[in-house]
Amino acid sequence: DGIKPQFADHALVFMLRGIRRKWKQVAAHVIVEHSISKESLANFLKIIIEKAEDIGLNVVATISDQGVCNQGAIKILNERTSSKYNR
């Protein structure tokens, strides 16, 4: 058949954390093979932030390591925001 099974080898975990009160909660996790594209990561971040704000949380910061994909996703989100408010 030539079909080779695919196995996930990376997990991304998105967490929410309180600033004034001490709490942490996993908001989402994504299991992928190899890595995720910066466009997909940017979309996940946008959705998670929107959902957090929908339930009344005030998102004031995001934190990640300085991996190339993470930097690319933040750049995409910054460009989307700039173009939205520069119209």
CSV table of C-alpha atoms in Angstrom, one decimal:
chain,number,residue,atom,x,y,z
A,1,ASP,CA,0.0,0.0,0.0
A,2,GLY,CA,2.9,2.4,0.6
A,3,ILE,CA,1.1,4.0,3.5
A,4,LYS,CA,3.4,4.6,6.5
A,5,PRO,CA,1.9,5.2,9.9
A,6,GLN,CA,2.6,8.6,11.4
A,7,PHE,CA,3.5,9.0,15.0
A,8,ALA,CA,3.4,12.3,17.0
A,9,ASP,CA,6.8,13.3,18.4
A,10,HIS,CA,6.1,16.8,19.7
A,11,ALA,CA,3.5,18.2,22.0
A,12,LEU,CA,2.6,21.8,22.4
A,13,VAL,CA,1.0,22.8,25.7
A,14,PHE,CA,-0.8,26.2,26.1
A,15,MET,CA,-1.3,27.3,29.7
A,16,LEU,CA,-3.0,30.2,31.3
A,17,ARG,CA,-1.6,31.6,34.6
A,18,GLY,CA,-2.9,34.1,37.0
A,19,ILE,CA,-0.8,37.2,37.9
A,20,ARG,CA,-2.6,38.4,41.0
A,21,ARG,CA,-3.7,35.0,42.3
A,22,LYS,CA,-1.5,31.9,42.1
A,23,TRP,CA,-3.1,29.5,39.6
A,24,LYS,CA,-2.3,27.7,36.4
A,25,GLN,CA,-4.5,25.8,34.0
A,26,VAL,CA,-3.8,24.0,30.7
A,27,ALA,CA,-5.9,25.7,28.1
A,28,ALA,CA,-5.0,23.4,25.2
A,29,HIS,CA,-2.5,20.9,23.9
A,30,VAL,CA,-1.6,19.9,20.4
A,31,ILE,CA,0.2,16.7,19.4
A,32,VAL,CA,2.1,16.9,16.1
A,33,GLU,CA,4.6,15.0,14.0
A,34,HIS,CA,7.8,16.9,13.7
A,35,SER,CA,6.8,20.5,14.3
A,36,ILE,CA,4.1,23.0,13.6
A,37,SER,CA,4.2,25.9,11.1
A,38,LYS,CA,4.4,29.4,12.4
A,39,GLU,CA,1.1,30.2,10.7
A,40,SER,CA,-0.7,27.4,12.5
A,41,LEU,CA,0.9,28.4,15.8
A,42,ALA,CA,-0.2,32.0,15.3
A,43,ASN,CA,-3.7,30.8,14.7
A,44,PHE,CA,-3.7,28.6,17.8
A,45,LEU,CA,-2.4,31.5,19.9
A,46,LYS,CA,-5.1,33.8,18.5
A,47,ILE,CA,-7.9,31.3,19.2
A,48,ILE,CA,-6.7,30.6,22.8
A,49,ILE,CA,-6.4,34.3,23.6
A,50,GLU,CA,-9.8,35.0,22.2
A,51,LYS,CA,-11.4,32.1,24.2
A,52,ALA,CA,-9.6,33.2,27.4
A,53,GLU,CA,-11.0,36.7,26.9
A,54,ASP,CA,-14.5,35.3,26.2
A,55,ILE,CA,-14.6,33.8,29.6
A,56,GLY,CA,-13.5,37.1,31.3
A,57,LEU,CA,-9.8,36.7,31.6
A,58,ASN,CA,-7.6,39.7,30.7
A,59,VAL,CA,-4.6,38.4,28.7
A,60,VAL,CA,-1.7,40.8,29.3
A,61,ALA,CA,1.3,38.8,28.1
A,62,THR,CA,2.4,35.7,26.3
A,63,ILE,CA,5.6,33.8,27.1
A,64,SER,CA,7.5,31.2,25.0
A,65,ASP,CA,11.0,30.3,24.2
A,66,GLN,CA,12.8,32.0,21.4
A,67,GLY,CA,12.5,29.2,18.9
A,68,VAL,CA,12.3,30.2,15.2
A,69,CYS,CA,8.7,29.0,14.9
A,70,ASN,CA,7.6,31.0,18.0
A,71,GLN,CA,9.4,34.1,16.8
A,72,GLY,CA,7.7,33.7,13.4
A,73,ALA,CA,4.2,33.3,15.0
A,74,ILE,CA,4.6,36.4,17.1
A,75,LYS,CA,5.8,38.3,14.0
A,76,ILE,CA,2.7,37.2,12.1
A,77,LEU,CA,0.4,38.2,15.0
A,78,ASN,CA,2.2,41.6,15.2
A,79,GLU,CA,1.7,42.2,11.4
A,80,ARG,CA,-2.0,41.2,11.6
A,81,THR,CA,-2.5,43.6,14.4
A,82,SER,CA,-0.6,46.5,12.7
A,83,SER,CA,-2.6,46.0,9.5
A,84,LYS,CA,-5.9,45.9,11.4
A,85,TYR,CA,-5.3,49.1,13.2
A,86,ASN,CA,-3.6,51.0,10.3
A,87,ARG,CA,-6.6,50.7,8.1
